[in-house]
PDB file of C-alpha atoms in Angstrom:
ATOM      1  CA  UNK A   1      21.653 112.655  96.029  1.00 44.00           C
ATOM      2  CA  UNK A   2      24.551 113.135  98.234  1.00 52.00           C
ATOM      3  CA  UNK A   3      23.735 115.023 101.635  1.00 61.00           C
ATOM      4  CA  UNK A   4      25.191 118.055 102.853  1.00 83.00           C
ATOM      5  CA  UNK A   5      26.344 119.275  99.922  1.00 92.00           C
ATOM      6  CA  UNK A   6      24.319 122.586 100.559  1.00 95.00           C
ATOM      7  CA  UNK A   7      24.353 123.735  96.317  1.00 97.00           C
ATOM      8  CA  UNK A   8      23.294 120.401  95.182  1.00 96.00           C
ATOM      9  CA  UNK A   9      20.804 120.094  97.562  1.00 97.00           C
ATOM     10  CA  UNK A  10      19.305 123.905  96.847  1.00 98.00           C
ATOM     11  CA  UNK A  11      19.850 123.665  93.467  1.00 98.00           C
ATOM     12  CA  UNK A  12      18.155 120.714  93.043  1.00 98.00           C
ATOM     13  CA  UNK A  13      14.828 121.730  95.182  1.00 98.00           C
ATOM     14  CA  UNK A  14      15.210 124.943  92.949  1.00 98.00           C
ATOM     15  CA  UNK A  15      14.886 122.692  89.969  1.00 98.00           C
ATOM     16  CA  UNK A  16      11.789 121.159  91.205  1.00 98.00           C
ATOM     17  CA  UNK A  17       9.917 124.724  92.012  1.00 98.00           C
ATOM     18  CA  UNK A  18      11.229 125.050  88.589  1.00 98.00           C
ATOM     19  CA  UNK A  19       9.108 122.144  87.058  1.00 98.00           C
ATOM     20  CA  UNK A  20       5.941 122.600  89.391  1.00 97.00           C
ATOM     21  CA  UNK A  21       5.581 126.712  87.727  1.00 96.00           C
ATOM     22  CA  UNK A  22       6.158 125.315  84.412  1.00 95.00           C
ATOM     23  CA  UNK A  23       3.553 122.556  85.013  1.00 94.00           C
ATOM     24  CA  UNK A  24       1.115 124.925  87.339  1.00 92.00           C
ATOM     25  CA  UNK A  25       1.172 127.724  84.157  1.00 91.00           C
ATOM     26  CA  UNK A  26       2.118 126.072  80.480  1.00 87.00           C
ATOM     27  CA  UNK A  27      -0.958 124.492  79.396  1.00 84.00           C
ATOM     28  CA  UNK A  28      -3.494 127.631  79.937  1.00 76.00           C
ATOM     29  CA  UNK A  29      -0.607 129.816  78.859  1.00 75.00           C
ATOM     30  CA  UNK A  30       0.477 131.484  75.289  1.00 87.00           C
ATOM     31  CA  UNK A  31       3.284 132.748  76.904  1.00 90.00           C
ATOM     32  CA  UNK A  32       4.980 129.318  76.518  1.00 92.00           C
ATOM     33  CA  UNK A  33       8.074 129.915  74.535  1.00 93.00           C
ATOM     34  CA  UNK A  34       9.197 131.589  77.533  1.00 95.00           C
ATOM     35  CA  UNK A  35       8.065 129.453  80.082  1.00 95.00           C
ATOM     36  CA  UNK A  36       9.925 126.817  78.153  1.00 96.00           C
ATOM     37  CA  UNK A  37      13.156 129.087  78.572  1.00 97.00           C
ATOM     38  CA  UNK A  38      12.722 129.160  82.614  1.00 98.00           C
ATOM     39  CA  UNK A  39      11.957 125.082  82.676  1.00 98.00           C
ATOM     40  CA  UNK A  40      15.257 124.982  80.624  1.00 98.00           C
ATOM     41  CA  UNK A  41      17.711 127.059  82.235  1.00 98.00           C
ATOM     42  CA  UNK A  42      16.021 126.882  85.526  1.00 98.00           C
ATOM     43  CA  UNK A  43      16.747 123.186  85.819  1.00 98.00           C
ATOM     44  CA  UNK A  44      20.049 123.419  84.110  1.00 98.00           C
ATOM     45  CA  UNK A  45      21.565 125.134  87.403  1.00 98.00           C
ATOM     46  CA  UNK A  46      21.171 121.987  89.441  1.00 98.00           C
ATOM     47  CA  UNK A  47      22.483 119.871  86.437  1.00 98.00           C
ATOM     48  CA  UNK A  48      25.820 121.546  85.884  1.00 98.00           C
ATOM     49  CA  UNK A  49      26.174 121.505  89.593  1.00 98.00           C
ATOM     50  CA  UNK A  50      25.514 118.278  89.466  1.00 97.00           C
ATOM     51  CA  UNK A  51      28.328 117.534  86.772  1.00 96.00           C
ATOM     52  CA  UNK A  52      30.784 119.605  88.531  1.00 96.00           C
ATOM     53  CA  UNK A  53      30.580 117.639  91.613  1.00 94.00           C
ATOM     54  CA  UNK A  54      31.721 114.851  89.366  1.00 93.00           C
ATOM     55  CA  UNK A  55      33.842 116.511  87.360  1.00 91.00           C
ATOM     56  CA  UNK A  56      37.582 114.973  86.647  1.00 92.00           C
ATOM     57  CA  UNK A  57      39.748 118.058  87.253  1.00 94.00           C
ATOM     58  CA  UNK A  58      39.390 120.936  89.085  1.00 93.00           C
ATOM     59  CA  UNK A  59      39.291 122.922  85.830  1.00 93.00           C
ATOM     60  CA  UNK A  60      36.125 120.750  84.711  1.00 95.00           C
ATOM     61  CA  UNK A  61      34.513 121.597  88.010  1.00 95.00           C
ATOM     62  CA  UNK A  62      35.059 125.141  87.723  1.00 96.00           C
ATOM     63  CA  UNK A  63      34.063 125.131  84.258  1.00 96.00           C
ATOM     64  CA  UNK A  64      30.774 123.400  84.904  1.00 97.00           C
ATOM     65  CA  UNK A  65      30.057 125.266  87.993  1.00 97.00           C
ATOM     66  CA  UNK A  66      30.447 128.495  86.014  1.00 97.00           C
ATOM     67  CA  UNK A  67      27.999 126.976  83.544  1.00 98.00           C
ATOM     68  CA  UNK A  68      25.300 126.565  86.630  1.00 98.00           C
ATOM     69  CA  UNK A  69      26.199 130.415  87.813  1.00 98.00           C
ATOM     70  CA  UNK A  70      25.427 131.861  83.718  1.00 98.00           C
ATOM     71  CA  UNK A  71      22.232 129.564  83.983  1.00 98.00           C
ATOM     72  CA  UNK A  72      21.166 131.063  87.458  1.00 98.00           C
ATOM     73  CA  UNK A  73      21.474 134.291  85.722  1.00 98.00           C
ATOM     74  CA  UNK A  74      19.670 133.481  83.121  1.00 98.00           C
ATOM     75  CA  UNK A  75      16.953 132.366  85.345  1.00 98.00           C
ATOM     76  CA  UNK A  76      16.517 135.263  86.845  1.00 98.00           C
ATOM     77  CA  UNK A  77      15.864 137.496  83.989  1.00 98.00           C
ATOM     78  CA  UNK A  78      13.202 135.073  82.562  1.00 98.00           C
ATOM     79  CA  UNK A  79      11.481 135.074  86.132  1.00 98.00           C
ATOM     80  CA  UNK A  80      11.586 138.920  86.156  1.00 98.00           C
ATOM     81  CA  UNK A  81      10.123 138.901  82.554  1.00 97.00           C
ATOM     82  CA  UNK A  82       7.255 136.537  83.291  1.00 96.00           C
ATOM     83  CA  UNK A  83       6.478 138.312  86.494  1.00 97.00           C
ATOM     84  CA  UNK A  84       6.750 141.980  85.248  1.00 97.00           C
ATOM     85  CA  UNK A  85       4.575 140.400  82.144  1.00 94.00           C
ATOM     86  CA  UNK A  86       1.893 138.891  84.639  1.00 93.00           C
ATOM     87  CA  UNK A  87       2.363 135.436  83.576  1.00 93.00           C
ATOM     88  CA  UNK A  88       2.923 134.025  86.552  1.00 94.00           C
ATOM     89  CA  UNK A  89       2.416 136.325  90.338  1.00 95.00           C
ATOM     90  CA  UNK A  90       4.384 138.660  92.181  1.00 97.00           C
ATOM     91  CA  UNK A  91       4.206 135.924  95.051  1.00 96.00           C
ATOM     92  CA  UNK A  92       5.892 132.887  92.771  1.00 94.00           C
ATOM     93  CA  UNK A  93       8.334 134.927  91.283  1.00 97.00           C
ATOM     94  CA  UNK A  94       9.276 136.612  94.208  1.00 98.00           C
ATOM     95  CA  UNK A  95       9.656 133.599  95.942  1.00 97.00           C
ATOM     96  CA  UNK A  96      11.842 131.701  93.432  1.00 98.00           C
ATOM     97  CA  UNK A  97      14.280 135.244  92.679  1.00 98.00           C
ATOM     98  CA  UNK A  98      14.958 135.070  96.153  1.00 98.00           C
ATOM     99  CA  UNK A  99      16.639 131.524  95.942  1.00 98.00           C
ATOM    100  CA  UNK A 100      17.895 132.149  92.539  1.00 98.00           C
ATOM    101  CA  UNK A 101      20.164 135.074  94.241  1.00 98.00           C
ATOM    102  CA  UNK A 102      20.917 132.617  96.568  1.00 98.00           C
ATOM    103  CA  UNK A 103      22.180 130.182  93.977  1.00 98.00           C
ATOM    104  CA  UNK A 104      24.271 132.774  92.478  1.00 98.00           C
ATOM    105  CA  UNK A 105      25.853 133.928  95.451  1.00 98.00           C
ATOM    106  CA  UNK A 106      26.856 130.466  96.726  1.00 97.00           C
ATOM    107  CA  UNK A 107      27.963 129.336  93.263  1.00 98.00           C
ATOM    108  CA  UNK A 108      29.444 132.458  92.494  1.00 97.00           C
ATOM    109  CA  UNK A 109      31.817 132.418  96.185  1.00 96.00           C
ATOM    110  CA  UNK A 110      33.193 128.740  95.735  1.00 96.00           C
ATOM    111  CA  UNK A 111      34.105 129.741  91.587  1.00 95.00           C
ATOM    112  CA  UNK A 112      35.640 133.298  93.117  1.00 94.00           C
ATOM    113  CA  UNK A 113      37.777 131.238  95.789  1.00 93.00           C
ATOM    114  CA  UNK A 114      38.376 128.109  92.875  1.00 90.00           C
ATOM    115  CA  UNK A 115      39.873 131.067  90.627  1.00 87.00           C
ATOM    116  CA  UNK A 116      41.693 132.790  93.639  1.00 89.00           C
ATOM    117  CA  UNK A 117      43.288 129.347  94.639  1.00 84.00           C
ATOM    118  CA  UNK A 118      45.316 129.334  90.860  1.00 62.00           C
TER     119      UNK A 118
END
């Protein structure tokens, strides 16, 4: 992984919370349709980053990076349906909203100033 790129980086630790909640709750869980939506947008953020960074125009990276903000929102709503649901705890989701906003506000300042720079 290229270091110091501070969304990659977060993104992709995010991702790996991401897996370890899925793995920690799924297989005791009949709530797993949804956990399968959180595993699935929640490590699609760091992915699209990912592809962004690699993108071959600015227009691809914006596009992709948009993709990663949508996904981050997404994220967000399934972690505040599982935890106002009680399938996973107040402390884990709490935890993982927090960086989510993160996410979104990082990703969502370098797409404001990519648009602003047309």
């Amino acid at each position: 992984m290229q270091k110091n790129n501070i969304v990659l980086e977060k993104s992709y630790d995010f991702a790996l919370r991401i897996v370890e909640i899925y793995k920690r709750h799924y297989s005791q869980n009949q709530y797993r349709d949804l956990l399968r939506q959180l595993l699935r947008c929640g490590t699609s953020i760091g992915a699209n980053v990912e592809e962004a960074v690699g993108g071959q125009t600015r227009k691809d990276f914006y596009a992709k990076l948009y993709i990663a903000y949508k996904e981050a929102r997404e994220t967000s709503y399934w972690l505040r349906l599982l935890k106002d649901s009680e399938v996973i705890t107040i402390e884990e989701a709490e935890s993982l909203l927090s960086d989510c906003l993160e996410l979104r506000r990082i990703i969502g300042a370098i797409t404001r100033t990519i648009k602003n720079e047309k």
